[in-house]
Structures are given as structure tokens and as C-alpha cells.
């Protein structure tokens, strides 16, 4: 088998592999962001056949974003060789570690995580992935929540001068103020401009909301889509000043009300909560969980590439 890099010119002519929408997204995104796409060919010499592909992002460290092997050729070591080739390439580029993710409950998630572990990757973090859909049960659960507590909290916040606008409705002056406040008044680990400035993660502006006290941003939610069918709730954040005020609920309520009571093409909503994020985890357990149609666990893996690499969690500072 031969593993080689896909050039941008070749990518313009389309791939011989039939990839799912997520695969196409990651291949395009990787190429646009100067990452590397590796292709695995059988019969490298005569009549080569493309049997697998891997997307390796090289911005902010090396991350395997996607691996796909033609169904006919699975279980023959193609995926393993692509992952090993990606690790060698990242090492050549003097990256300290290479990262990857696997969703254990996905049809191939367990296989992929075993593959990673066999190559030497170690898990360093986990997150819950929640999926919601618009069905009679979620509608009922939402109506009950609003009747029991939601409407009362929102009315109280409105009486105290809070309001909600979507990013589609916000004018330039408000977005300018939002940009300034995000830098100074909101927790730094979330950066909405990572999505607002990105061409791949299309921000769905009429489903992303800013809660304002007067004209001061107090909380926001950021929603994106990759395939125009699934909305991904990427970020929910309250400013330092309004943490504990309940203002975070306003963007959620505005979002759900719009999702349930307007005509739109979206079928599913997904969101991810890191298990180490205590405040979001308690929000999840106390509030979001009843609405979820399923909850999956995403494992974050890393493989040290240099003699002395720091743990990928970025928090403990340990060498591995
Ligand atoms: C996940 C995927 C990339 C693995 O590729 P692959 O070429 O089949 O993987 P490998 O042949 O290198 O196998 C890796 C390990 O998984 C095992 N494995 C592969 N397919 C398996 C299957 N259907 N059932 C059980 N184990 C399987 C292999 O036996 C091997 O373990 P072993 O060496 O101990 O025997 C491939 O299944 C795929 O393309 N899936 C769809 C896309 C996807 O979900 N990608 C992962 C997320 S990005």
C-alpha cells in the first residue's frame, strides 16, 4: 500500500471516494487551512486504487480530523497505516503531539478508538455530546419547563432590563461592542470569533443570540451548521458581571422558541459539553438532559511525538 499527500490541484478534480457530508467538510476545511490530506492507494504501481483518506489539520498543533476507509477495504490495516503516516508527518514538522477524537457510541467510534490506542494514543479528556430533535416528547418537555420555571425567569429578567437580539438582527454598532466586550468581560477560553471569522463553520446568525442589559452584552450563544441540516450549539457564555444572574437562559430560550416555532430546514441540534466544565455539566444534568434524544461520549486522544512532550490537556503541565 502507498500513502501519499493529496495536492490542492488534485482535490479540484474531485475524489474517487464517496465520502459522507462530514468527511467532505473536513477534507475541504483541511485543504483550505493549509492542512494535509493523506490518501492510501492499493497497488501503488500499476492501476492504483484509492482506498482511504485522512485529514490532518496543522493549525494550533496537529489534529487528525477525519479518517475514512472504503467499506470493501476495512479491517485490513488501511486506517492504521494512515494514522501512522499522519503521526510521522506531524513529527517531521516538529509538532510535540498529535491529537484525535473518537465518539465511542458512533458505529465506527469504538473501532477508531481501539485503532488509536493500538498506535499508542492516550485519552486525556472526555466530553458529552448531546443530540436533540424536534419531536412531540421534546416539545412537551420544553412546554413543561417554560410553564414551571422558564417563562417566570425570562419575565423577571425582562423586567430588570434584559432583552435578546439575534446576531442577524444586531446592527454594526452592537456587533462592535460585542467584539470589545468578548475580549474584556467574558471568560477567555471561549472565543466566538473562532467561528464568526471562519469560512467553514458557518454561523447561523438568526439562531445565535446575544442577551443584553440595556446595550451591554450579558450572555451569548453561538450556533453553526456544516450541512444545513444540523445546528451545532457551539458556545454559551455569560459575562463575568452577569454570571449567576440567569441571563444565560435568554439565548437558550430565544433559540429553542425559534427552533420550535419558525419554519426552517434544520432537523437536529447537537452540542458538546466538556466533562471537566463543572458549571456546564451541572447545567446539562439539571436542565438540558431531559430534552436530549441521545448523549454520546467523545474521547480526546493524543500521542506524544517528541522525547519530552507536555500532556495534551494543557492544564496539568505534566511531561509525558
Ligand atoms: C474507522 C475506520 C477508519 C477504520 O479503518 P480500517 O482500515 O478498517 O482500520 P484497520 O483495518 O487499520 O483496523 C484497526 C483495528 O480495528 C479493527 N477493526 C476494523 N474493522 C473492524 C470491524 N468491522 N469490527 C471489529 N473490529 C474492526 C481491526 O481488526 C483492527 O484491530 P486489530 O489490528 O487488533 O485487528 C473505518 O472503519 C472507517 O472508514 N469508518 C467510517 C468512517 C469513520 O467512522 N471514521 C472514524 C471517525 S473520523
mmCIF file of C-alpha atoms and ligand atoms in Angstrom:
data_model
loop_
_atom_site.group_PDB
_atom_site.id
_atom_site.type_symbol
_atom_site.label_atom_id
_atom_site.label_comp_id
_atom_site.label_asym_id
_atom_site.label_seq_id
_atom_site.Cartn_x
_atom_site.Cartn_y
_atom_site.Cartn_z
ATOM 1 C CA UNK A 1 0.000 0.000 0.000
ATOM 2 C CA UNK A 2 1.120 3.537 -0.756
ATOM 3 C CA UNK A 3 0.247 6.572 1.383
ATOM 4 C CA UNK A 4 0.747 9.970 -0.203
ATOM 5 C CA UNK A 5 -0.296 13.584 0.130
ATOM 6 C CA UNK A 6 -3.222 14.909 -1.885
ATOM 7 C CA UNK A 7 -2.330 18.122 -3.668
ATOM 8 C CA UNK A 8 -4.756 21.034 -3.839
ATOM 9 C CA UNK A 9 -4.801 20.778 -7.656
ATOM 10 C CA UNK A 10 -5.845 17.100 -7.489
ATOM 11 C CA UNK A 11 -8.554 17.951 -4.973
ATOM 12 C CA UNK A 12 -10.130 20.313 -7.514
ATOM 13 C CA UNK A 13 -10.942 17.355 -9.768
ATOM 14 C CA UNK A 14 -12.905 15.623 -7.002
ATOM 15 C CA UNK A 15 -12.133 12.428 -5.121
ATOM 16 C CA UNK A 16 -12.754 8.902 -6.294
ATOM 17 C CA UNK A 17 -14.091 8.051 -2.825
ATOM 18 C CA UNK A 18 -17.757 8.545 -1.957
ATOM 19 C CA UNK A 19 -17.462 10.389 1.355
ATOM 20 C CA UNK A 20 -20.226 11.260 3.828
ATOM 21 C CA UNK A 21 -21.055 15.004 4.251
ATOM 22 C CA UNK A 22 -18.900 15.236 7.374
ATOM 23 C CA UNK A 23 -15.951 13.732 5.501
ATOM 24 C CA UNK A 24 -16.300 16.220 2.630
ATOM 25 C CA UNK A 25 -16.477 19.057 5.153
ATOM 26 C CA UNK A 26 -13.246 18.045 6.897
ATOM 27 C CA UNK A 27 -11.309 17.403 3.670
ATOM 28 C CA UNK A 28 -12.268 20.821 2.266
ATOM 29 C CA UNK A 29 -11.680 22.558 5.586
ATOM 30 C CA UNK A 30 -8.254 20.927 5.996
ATOM 31 C CA UNK A 31 -7.137 21.921 2.492
ATOM 32 C CA UNK A 32 -8.368 25.493 2.926
ATOM 33 C CA UNK A 33 -6.498 25.806 6.207
ATOM 34 C CA UNK A 34 -3.167 24.581 4.818
ATOM 35 C CA UNK A 35 -3.547 21.176 6.444
ATOM 36 C CA UNK A 36 -2.590 17.897 4.803
ATOM 37 C CA UNK A 37 -4.847 15.244 3.276
ATOM 38 C CA UNK A 38 -3.289 11.788 3.071
ATOM 39 C CA UNK A 39 -4.504 9.186 0.609
ATOM 40 C CA UNK A 40 -3.952 5.429 0.791
ATOM 41 C CA UNK A 41 -3.640 3.556 -2.523
ATOM 42 C CA UNK A 42 -3.596 -0.166 -3.138
ATOM 43 C CA UNK A 43 -1.417 -1.452 -5.986
ATOM 44 C CA UNK A 44 0.774 1.624 -5.751
ATOM 45 C CA UNK A 45 2.475 0.747 -9.072
ATOM 46 C CA UNK A 46 0.006 -0.207 -11.779
ATOM 47 C CA UNK A 47 -3.656 0.724 -11.712
ATOM 48 C CA UNK A 48 -3.621 2.257 -8.210
ATOM 49 C CA UNK A 49 -6.897 2.322 -6.337
ATOM 50 C CA UNK A 50 -7.753 4.949 -3.721
ATOM 51 C CA UNK A 51 -8.999 3.080 -0.626
ATOM 52 C CA UNK A 52 -8.661 5.521 2.267
ATOM 53 C CA UNK A 53 -8.240 9.156 3.205
ATOM 54 C CA UNK A 54 -7.191 11.125 6.291
ATOM 55 C CA UNK A 55 -7.499 14.848 7.091
ATOM 56 C CA UNK A 56 -4.700 16.274 9.240
ATOM 57 C CA UNK A 57 -5.069 19.846 10.460
ATOM 58 C CA UNK A 58 -1.772 21.527 11.283
ATOM 59 C CA UNK A 59 -3.039 24.791 12.743
ATOM 60 C CA UNK A 60 -2.660 25.177 16.521
ATOM 61 C CA UNK A 61 -0.931 21.780 16.691
ATOM 62 C CA UNK A 62 -1.539 18.592 14.715
ATOM 63 C CA UNK A 63 -5.039 17.069 14.814
ATOM 64 C CA UNK A 64 -6.470 14.141 12.876
ATOM 65 C CA UNK A 65 -9.903 15.477 11.979
ATOM 66 C CA UNK A 66 -11.207 12.632 9.879
ATOM 67 C CA UNK A 67 -10.317 9.164 8.595
ATOM 68 C CA UNK A 68 -12.292 7.153 6.074
ATOM 69 C CA UNK A 69 -11.597 3.760 4.528
ATOM 70 C CA UNK A 70 -13.603 2.347 1.606
ATOM 71 C CA UNK A 71 -16.067 -0.180 3.089
ATOM 72 C CA UNK A 72 -14.653 -3.021 0.965
ATOM 73 C CA UNK A 73 -11.163 -2.497 2.373
ATOM 74 C CA UNK A 74 -11.875 -2.053 6.078
ATOM 75 C CA UNK A 75 -10.259 -4.287 8.690
ATOM 76 C CA UNK A 76 -7.091 -4.689 6.585
ATOM 77 C CA UNK A 77 -4.891 -2.138 8.331
ATOM 78 C CA UNK A 78 -5.516 0.798 5.935
ATOM 79 C CA UNK A 79 -6.830 3.089 8.729
ATOM 80 C CA UNK A 80 -3.900 2.168 10.967
ATOM 81 C CA UNK A 81 -1.360 2.971 8.252
ATOM 82 C CA UNK A 82 -2.996 6.332 7.509
ATOM 83 C CA UNK A 83 -2.903 7.271 11.211
ATOM 84 C CA UNK A 84 0.738 6.174 11.497
ATOM 85 C CA UNK A 85 1.633 8.178 8.380
ATOM 86 C CA UNK A 86 -0.102 11.260 9.864
ATOM 87 C CA UNK A 87 1.889 10.849 13.101
ATOM 88 C CA UNK A 88 5.184 10.578 11.150
ATOM 89 C CA UNK A 89 4.347 13.671 9.111
ATOM 90 C CA UNK A 90 3.460 15.692 12.248
ATOM 91 C CA UNK A 91 6.700 14.526 13.860
ATOM 92 C CA UNK A 92 8.706 15.653 10.812
ATOM 93 C CA UNK A 93 7.071 19.065 11.210
ATOM 94 C CA UNK A 94 8.346 19.073 14.811
ATOM 95 C CA UNK A 95 4.891 19.027 16.342
ATOM 96 C CA UNK A 96 5.163 17.975 20.018
ATOM 97 C CA UNK A 97 1.970 15.866 19.934
ATOM 98 C CA UNK A 98 -0.738 14.744 17.520
ATOM 99 C CA UNK A 99 -4.378 14.705 18.629
ATOM 100 C CA UNK A 100 -7.511 12.828 17.518
ATOM 101 C CA UNK A 101 -11.110 12.337 18.672
ATOM 102 C CA UNK A 102 -13.469 9.369 18.768
ATOM 103 C CA UNK A 103 -17.151 9.196 19.638
ATOM 104 C CA UNK A 104 -17.454 5.849 21.342
ATOM 105 C CA UNK A 105 -21.129 5.241 20.502
ATOM 106 C CA UNK A 106 -20.794 6.077 16.777
ATOM 107 C CA UNK A 107 -20.879 2.993 14.540
ATOM 108 C CA UNK A 108 -17.097 3.166 13.965
ATOM 109 C CA UNK A 109 -16.140 5.124 17.075
ATOM 110 C CA UNK A 110 -15.168 2.057 19.101
ATOM 111 C CA UNK A 111 -13.102 0.686 16.212
ATOM 112 C CA UNK A 112 -11.412 4.048 15.704
ATOM 113 C CA UNK A 113 -10.595 4.440 19.405
ATOM 114 C CA UNK A 114 -9.106 0.917 19.504
ATOM 115 C CA UNK A 115 -7.102 1.764 16.398
ATOM 116 C CA UNK A 116 -5.771 4.942 18.056
ATOM 117 C CA UNK A 117 -4.889 3.125 21.270
ATOM 118 C CA UNK A 118 -3.071 0.430 19.315
ATOM 119 C CA UNK A 119 -0.962 3.084 17.592
ATOM 120 C CA UNK A 120 -0.107 4.472 21.065
ATOM 121 C CA UNK A 121 -2.579 7.328 21.560
ATOM 122 C CA UNK A 122 -3.760 8.012 25.129
ATOM 123 C CA UNK A 123 -7.111 9.535 26.163
ATOM 124 C CA UNK A 124 -6.698 12.868 28.015
ATOM 125 C CA UNK A 125 -10.208 14.342 28.121
ATOM 126 C CA UNK A 126 -13.859 13.434 27.619
ATOM 127 C CA UNK A 127 -16.971 15.364 26.689
ATOM 128 C CA UNK A 128 -20.694 14.651 26.440
ATOM 129 C CA UNK A 129 -22.219 15.116 23.002
ATOM 130 C CA UNK A 130 -25.934 15.806 23.163
ATOM 131 C CA UNK A 131 -28.299 15.482 20.237
ATOM 132 C CA UNK A 132 -31.772 16.971 20.260
ATOM 133 C CA UNK A 133 -34.550 16.623 17.722
ATOM 134 C CA UNK A 134 -37.898 18.287 17.281
ATOM 135 C CA UNK A 135 -40.364 15.597 18.352
ATOM 136 C CA UNK A 136 -43.532 15.528 20.499
ATOM 137 C CA UNK A 137 -41.556 14.482 23.608
ATOM 138 C CA UNK A 138 -39.025 17.337 23.420
ATOM 139 C CA UNK A 139 -41.842 19.823 22.673
ATOM 140 C CA UNK A 140 -43.751 18.543 25.696
ATOM 141 C CA UNK A 141 -40.660 18.673 27.963
ATOM 142 C CA UNK A 142 -39.903 22.210 26.804
ATOM 143 C CA UNK A 143 -43.509 23.399 27.304
ATOM 144 C CA UNK A 144 -43.464 21.953 30.833
ATOM 145 C CA UNK A 145 -40.144 23.628 31.629
ATOM 146 C CA UNK A 146 -41.389 27.002 30.365
ATOM 147 C CA UNK A 147 -44.610 26.699 32.318
ATOM 148 C CA UNK A 148 -42.885 25.574 35.523
ATOM 149 C CA UNK A 149 -39.906 27.969 35.568
ATOM 150 C CA UNK A 150 -38.723 29.270 32.196
ATOM 151 C CA UNK A 151 -41.357 31.924 31.473
ATOM 152 C CA UNK A 152 -41.187 33.267 35.046
ATOM 153 C CA UNK A 153 -37.385 33.646 34.942
ATOM 154 C CA UNK A 154 -37.481 35.302 31.494
ATOM 155 C CA UNK A 155 -40.204 37.751 32.552
ATOM 156 C CA UNK A 156 -38.211 38.717 35.660
ATOM 157 C CA UNK A 157 -35.097 39.282 33.537
ATOM 158 C CA UNK A 158 -37.076 41.411 31.066
ATOM 159 C CA UNK A 159 -38.436 43.476 33.972
ATOM 160 C CA UNK A 160 -34.820 44.077 35.043
ATOM 161 C CA UNK A 161 -33.993 45.480 31.575
ATOM 162 C CA UNK A 162 -32.667 42.387 29.788
ATOM 163 C CA UNK A 163 -33.566 41.695 26.163
ATOM 164 C CA UNK A 164 -32.385 39.314 23.450
ATOM 165 C CA UNK A 165 -31.365 40.013 19.857
ATOM 166 C CA UNK A 166 -30.185 37.578 17.237
ATOM 167 C CA UNK A 167 -26.810 38.125 15.559
ATOM 168 C CA UNK A 168 -28.791 38.570 12.309
ATOM 169 C CA UNK A 169 -30.726 41.492 13.818
ATOM 170 C CA UNK A 170 -27.772 43.081 15.633
ATOM 171 C CA UNK A 171 -26.504 46.232 13.903
ATOM 172 C CA UNK A 172 -22.837 47.049 13.257
ATOM 173 C CA UNK A 173 -22.541 49.199 16.395
ATOM 174 C CA UNK A 174 -23.811 46.384 18.604
ATOM 175 C CA UNK A 175 -21.512 43.803 16.972
ATOM 176 C CA UNK A 176 -18.590 46.188 17.516
ATOM 177 C CA UNK A 177 -19.465 46.499 21.179
ATOM 178 C CA UNK A 178 -19.893 42.719 21.385
ATOM 179 C CA UNK A 179 -16.394 42.214 19.920
ATOM 180 C CA UNK A 180 -14.901 44.558 22.539
ATOM 181 C CA UNK A 181 -16.797 43.006 25.466
ATOM 182 C CA UNK A 182 -15.888 39.464 24.421
ATOM 183 C CA UNK A 183 -12.213 40.421 24.832
ATOM 184 C CA UNK A 184 -12.565 42.052 28.226
ATOM 185 C CA UNK A 185 -15.717 40.901 30.016
ATOM 186 C CA UNK A 186 -16.264 37.257 29.044
ATOM 187 C CA UNK A 187 -14.275 34.150 30.010
ATOM 188 C CA UNK A 188 -11.292 33.929 27.643
ATOM 189 C CA UNK A 189 -11.431 30.182 26.960
ATOM 190 C CA UNK A 190 -14.389 30.663 24.588
ATOM 191 C CA UNK A 191 -13.806 32.770 21.514
ATOM 192 C CA UNK A 192 -16.876 33.305 19.296
ATOM 193 C CA UNK A 193 -14.660 34.806 16.574
ATOM 194 C CA UNK A 194 -13.115 31.396 16.061
ATOM 195 C CA UNK A 195 -16.480 30.700 14.377
ATOM 196 C CA UNK A 196 -17.618 34.179 13.306
ATOM 197 C CA UNK A 197 -14.392 34.641 11.310
ATOM 198 C CA UNK A 198 -14.333 31.102 9.895
ATOM 199 C CA UNK A 199 -15.495 30.204 6.400
ATOM 200 C CA UNK A 200 -16.126 26.528 7.186
ATOM 201 C CA UNK A 201 -18.110 26.773 10.396
ATOM 202 C CA UNK A 202 -20.993 28.717 9.022
ATOM 203 C CA UNK A 203 -22.529 30.708 11.868
ATOM 204 C CA UNK A 204 -26.320 30.571 11.727
ATOM 205 C CA UNK A 205 -26.879 34.175 12.713
ATOM 206 C CA UNK A 206 -30.629 34.057 13.144
ATOM 207 C CA UNK A 207 -30.205 31.138 15.604
ATOM 208 C CA UNK A 208 -27.330 32.783 17.540
ATOM 209 C CA UNK A 209 -28.405 35.245 20.220
ATOM 210 C CA UNK A 210 -26.960 37.974 22.401
ATOM 211 C CA UNK A 211 -28.661 38.790 25.724
ATOM 212 C CA UNK A 212 -28.319 42.486 26.510
ATOM 213 C CA UNK A 213 -28.811 44.520 29.666
ATOM 214 C CA UNK A 214 -29.633 47.847 28.080
ATOM 215 C CA UNK A 215 -26.972 47.801 25.354
ATOM 216 C CA UNK A 216 -24.426 45.827 27.354
ATOM 217 C CA UNK A 217 -23.830 42.213 26.223
ATOM 218 C CA UNK A 218 -24.539 39.923 29.190
ATOM 219 C CA UNK A 219 -24.583 36.472 27.563
ATOM 220 C CA UNK A 220 -24.469 34.937 24.123
ATOM 221 C CA UNK A 221 -24.991 31.689 22.280
ATOM 222 C CA UNK A 222 -23.300 30.753 19.042
ATOM 223 C CA UNK A 223 -24.805 28.245 16.644
ATOM 224 C CA UNK A 224 -23.213 26.890 13.463
ATOM 225 C CA UNK A 225 -24.028 24.411 10.725
ATOM 226 C CA UNK A 226 -21.878 22.284 8.466
ATOM 227 C CA UNK A 227 -24.547 20.629 6.342
ATOM 228 C CA UNK A 228 -27.581 22.982 6.529
ATOM 229 C CA UNK A 229 -29.483 20.235 8.348
ATOM 230 C CA UNK A 230 -27.845 20.047 11.771
ATOM 231 C CA UNK A 231 -27.420 23.016 14.059
ATOM 232 C CA UNK A 232 -24.449 22.835 16.407
ATOM 233 C CA UNK A 233 -24.687 24.789 19.612
ATOM 234 C CA UNK A 234 -21.004 25.750 19.835
ATOM 235 C CA UNK A 235 -20.819 28.185 22.698
ATOM 236 C CA UNK A 236 -22.879 29.553 25.554
ATOM 237 C CA UNK A 237 -21.215 32.170 27.705
ATOM 238 C CA UNK A 238 -22.205 34.760 30.301
ATOM 239 C CA UNK A 239 -20.081 37.831 31.045
ATOM 240 C CA UNK A 240 -18.288 37.916 34.415
ATOM 241 C CA UNK A 241 -20.661 40.628 35.612
ATOM 242 C CA UNK A 242 -23.824 38.672 34.832
ATOM 243 C CA UNK A 243 -22.761 35.189 35.832
ATOM 244 C CA UNK A 244 -25.301 33.897 38.347
ATOM 245 C CA UNK A 245 -27.982 36.321 37.060
ATOM 246 C CA UNK A 246 -29.756 33.710 34.955
ATOM 247 C CA UNK A 247 -29.020 35.792 31.798
ATOM 248 C CA UNK A 248 -27.537 32.710 30.087
ATOM 249 C CA UNK A 249 -31.089 31.353 29.875
ATOM 250 C CA UNK A 250 -32.223 34.121 27.490
ATOM 251 C CA UNK A 251 -30.173 32.988 24.446
ATOM 252 C CA UNK A 252 -31.230 29.383 25.100
ATOM 253 C CA UNK A 253 -34.918 30.281 25.324
ATOM 254 C CA UNK A 254 -34.733 32.512 22.239
ATOM 255 C CA UNK A 255 -33.003 29.689 20.387
ATOM 256 C CA UNK A 256 -35.456 26.923 21.349
ATOM 257 C CA UNK A 257 -38.500 29.100 20.734
ATOM 258 C CA UNK A 258 -37.201 29.913 17.251
ATOM 259 C CA UNK A 259 -36.354 26.267 16.566
ATOM 260 C CA UNK A 260 -39.841 25.132 17.613
ATOM 261 C CA UNK A 261 -41.953 27.979 16.255
ATOM 262 C CA UNK A 262 -40.492 29.020 12.903
ATOM 263 C CA UNK A 263 -40.095 27.387 9.530
ATOM 264 C CA UNK A 264 -36.505 26.298 8.884
ATOM 265 C CA UNK A 265 -34.584 23.447 7.204
ATOM 266 C CA UNK A 266 -32.878 22.104 10.341
ATOM 267 C CA UNK A 267 -33.670 18.646 11.668
ATOM 268 C CA UNK A 268 -31.219 18.128 14.504
ATOM 269 C CA UNK A 269 -29.341 20.065 17.133
ATOM 270 C CA UNK A 270 -26.122 18.912 18.676
ATOM 271 C CA UNK A 271 -23.931 20.347 21.391
ATOM 272 C CA UNK A 272 -20.834 19.303 23.301
ATOM 273 C CA UNK A 273 -20.035 19.824 26.972
ATOM 274 C CA UNK A 274 -16.566 19.021 28.349
ATOM 275 C CA UNK A 275 -16.943 16.785 31.389
ATOM 276 C CA UNK A 276 -14.384 18.934 33.245
ATOM 277 C CA UNK A 277 -16.507 22.084 32.753
ATOM 278 C CA UNK A 278 -18.313 21.906 36.078
ATOM 279 C CA UNK A 279 -20.824 24.726 35.542
ATOM 280 C CA UNK A 280 -21.887 23.428 32.110
ATOM 281 C CA UNK A 281 -22.046 19.855 33.409
ATOM 282 C CA UNK A 282 -24.431 20.855 36.176
ATOM 283 C CA UNK A 283 -26.462 22.883 33.669
ATOM 284 C CA UNK A 284 -26.574 19.811 31.500
ATOM 285 C CA UNK A 285 -27.649 17.461 34.278
ATOM 286 C CA UNK A 286 -30.232 19.816 35.732
ATOM 287 C CA UNK A 287 -31.648 21.351 32.593
ATOM 288 C CA UNK A 288 -30.630 20.086 29.151
ATOM 289 C CA UNK A 289 -30.593 16.331 29.690
ATOM 290 C CA UNK A 290 -34.392 15.849 29.656
ATOM 291 C CA UNK A 291 -34.551 17.272 26.131
ATOM 292 C CA UNK A 292 -31.778 15.156 24.625
ATOM 293 C CA UNK A 293 -32.639 12.262 22.313
ATOM 294 C CA UNK A 294 -29.198 10.778 22.898
ATOM 295 C CA UNK A 295 -25.998 11.521 24.758
ATOM 296 C CA UNK A 296 -22.667 10.228 23.459
ATOM 297 C CA UNK A 297 -19.188 10.418 24.875
ATOM 298 C CA UNK A 298 -16.362 11.906 22.873
ATOM 299 C CA UNK A 299 -12.822 10.888 23.830
ATOM 300 C CA UNK A 300 -9.907 13.200 23.100
ATOM 301 C CA UNK A 301 -6.648 11.407 22.371
ATOM 302 C CA UNK A 302 -3.070 12.481 21.992
ATOM 303 C CA UNK A 303 0.181 10.834 21.021
ATOM 304 C CA UNK A 304 3.485 12.404 22.139
ATOM 305 C CA UNK A 305 5.826 12.781 19.163
ATOM 306 C CA UNK A 306 8.955 14.236 20.718
ATOM 307 C CA UNK A 307 11.129 12.881 23.542
ATOM 308 C CA UNK A 308 9.565 15.171 26.105
ATOM 309 C CA UNK A 309 6.067 16.375 25.260
ATOM 310 C CA UNK A 310 3.608 18.103 27.551
ATOM 311 C CA UNK A 311 0.322 16.415 28.337
ATOM 312 C CA UNK A 312 -2.275 17.492 25.753
ATOM 313 C CA UNK A 313 -4.823 18.613 28.343
ATOM 314 C CA UNK A 314 -2.891 21.892 28.659
ATOM 315 C CA UNK A 315 -3.936 22.119 32.297
ATOM 316 C CA UNK A 316 -1.723 19.794 34.320
ATOM 317 C CA UNK A 317 1.605 20.799 32.699
ATOM 318 C CA UNK A 318 2.955 17.270 33.154
ATOM 319 C CA UNK A 319 5.545 15.873 30.780
ATOM 320 C CA UNK A 320 4.759 12.523 29.232
HETATM 321 C C1 LIG B 1 -12.668 3.648 11.485
HETATM 322 C C2 LIG B 1 -12.022 3.228 10.162
HETATM 323 C C3 LIG B 1 -11.291 4.447 9.579
HETATM 324 C C4 LIG B 1 -11.011 2.104 10.443
HETATM 325 O O1 LIG B 1 -10.304 1.822 9.267
HETATM 326 P P1 LIG B 1 -9.769 0.328 8.956
HETATM 327 O O2 LIG B 1 -8.890 0.407 7.782
HETATM 328 O O3 LIG B 1 -10.909 -0.591 8.903
HETATM 329 O O4 LIG B 1 -8.923 0.053 10.275
HETATM 330 P P2 LIG B 1 -7.817 -1.057 10.450
HETATM 331 O O5 LIG B 1 -8.003 -2.146 9.441
HETATM 332 O O6 LIG B 1 -6.499 -0.396 10.487
HETATM 333 O O7 LIG B 1 -8.244 -1.670 11.838
HETATM 334 C C5 LIG B 1 -7.956 -1.124 13.110
HETATM 335 C C6 LIG B 1 -8.444 -2.107 14.164
HETATM 336 O O8 LIG B 1 -9.877 -2.132 14.197
HETATM 337 C C7 LIG B 1 -10.340 -3.459 13.956
HETATM 338 N N1 LIG B 1 -11.491 -3.447 13.092
HETATM 339 C C8 LIG B 1 -11.578 -2.909 11.878
HETATM 340 N N2 LIG B 1 -12.818 -3.077 11.381
HETATM 341 C C9 LIG B 1 -13.486 -3.765 12.324
HETATM 342 C C10 LIG B 1 -14.810 -4.239 12.437
HETATM 343 N N3 LIG B 1 -15.702 -4.065 11.447
HETATM 344 N N4 LIG B 1 -15.181 -4.870 13.551
HETATM 345 C C11 LIG B 1 -14.307 -5.046 14.554
HETATM 346 N N5 LIG B 1 -13.047 -4.612 14.519
HETATM 347 C C12 LIG B 1 -12.646 -3.984 13.420
HETATM 348 C C13 LIG B 1 -9.224 -4.156 13.250
HETATM 349 O O9 LIG B 1 -9.331 -5.554 13.446
HETATM 350 C C14 LIG B 1 -8.007 -3.535 13.859
HETATM 351 O O10 LIG B 1 -7.670 -4.123 15.090
HETATM 352 P P3 LIG B 1 -6.582 -5.311 15.122
HETATM 353 O O11 LIG B 1 -5.363 -4.803 14.428
HETATM 354 O O12 LIG B 1 -6.384 -5.528 16.589
HETATM 355 O O13 LIG B 1 -7.191 -6.434 14.390
HETATM 356 C C15 LIG B 1 -13.071 2.690 9.136
HETATM 357 O O14 LIG B 1 -13.860 1.749 9.794
HETATM 358 C C16 LIG B 1 -13.983 3.750 8.533
HETATM 359 O O15 LIG B 1 -13.675 4.341 7.495
HETATM 360 N N6 LIG B 1 -15.154 4.038 9.144
HETATM 361 C C17 LIG B 1 -16.062 5.049 8.652
HETATM 362 C C18 LIG B 1 -15.574 6.472 8.917
HETATM 363 C C19 LIG B 1 -15.356 6.719 10.394
HETATM 364 O O16 LIG B 1 -16.230 6.460 11.212
HETATM 365 N N7 LIG B 1 -14.156 7.235 10.754
HETATM 366 C C20 LIG B 1 -13.743 7.395 12.152
HETATM 367 C C21 LIG B 1 -14.024 8.712 12.717
HETATM 368 S S1 LIG B 1 -13.139 10.043 11.997
#
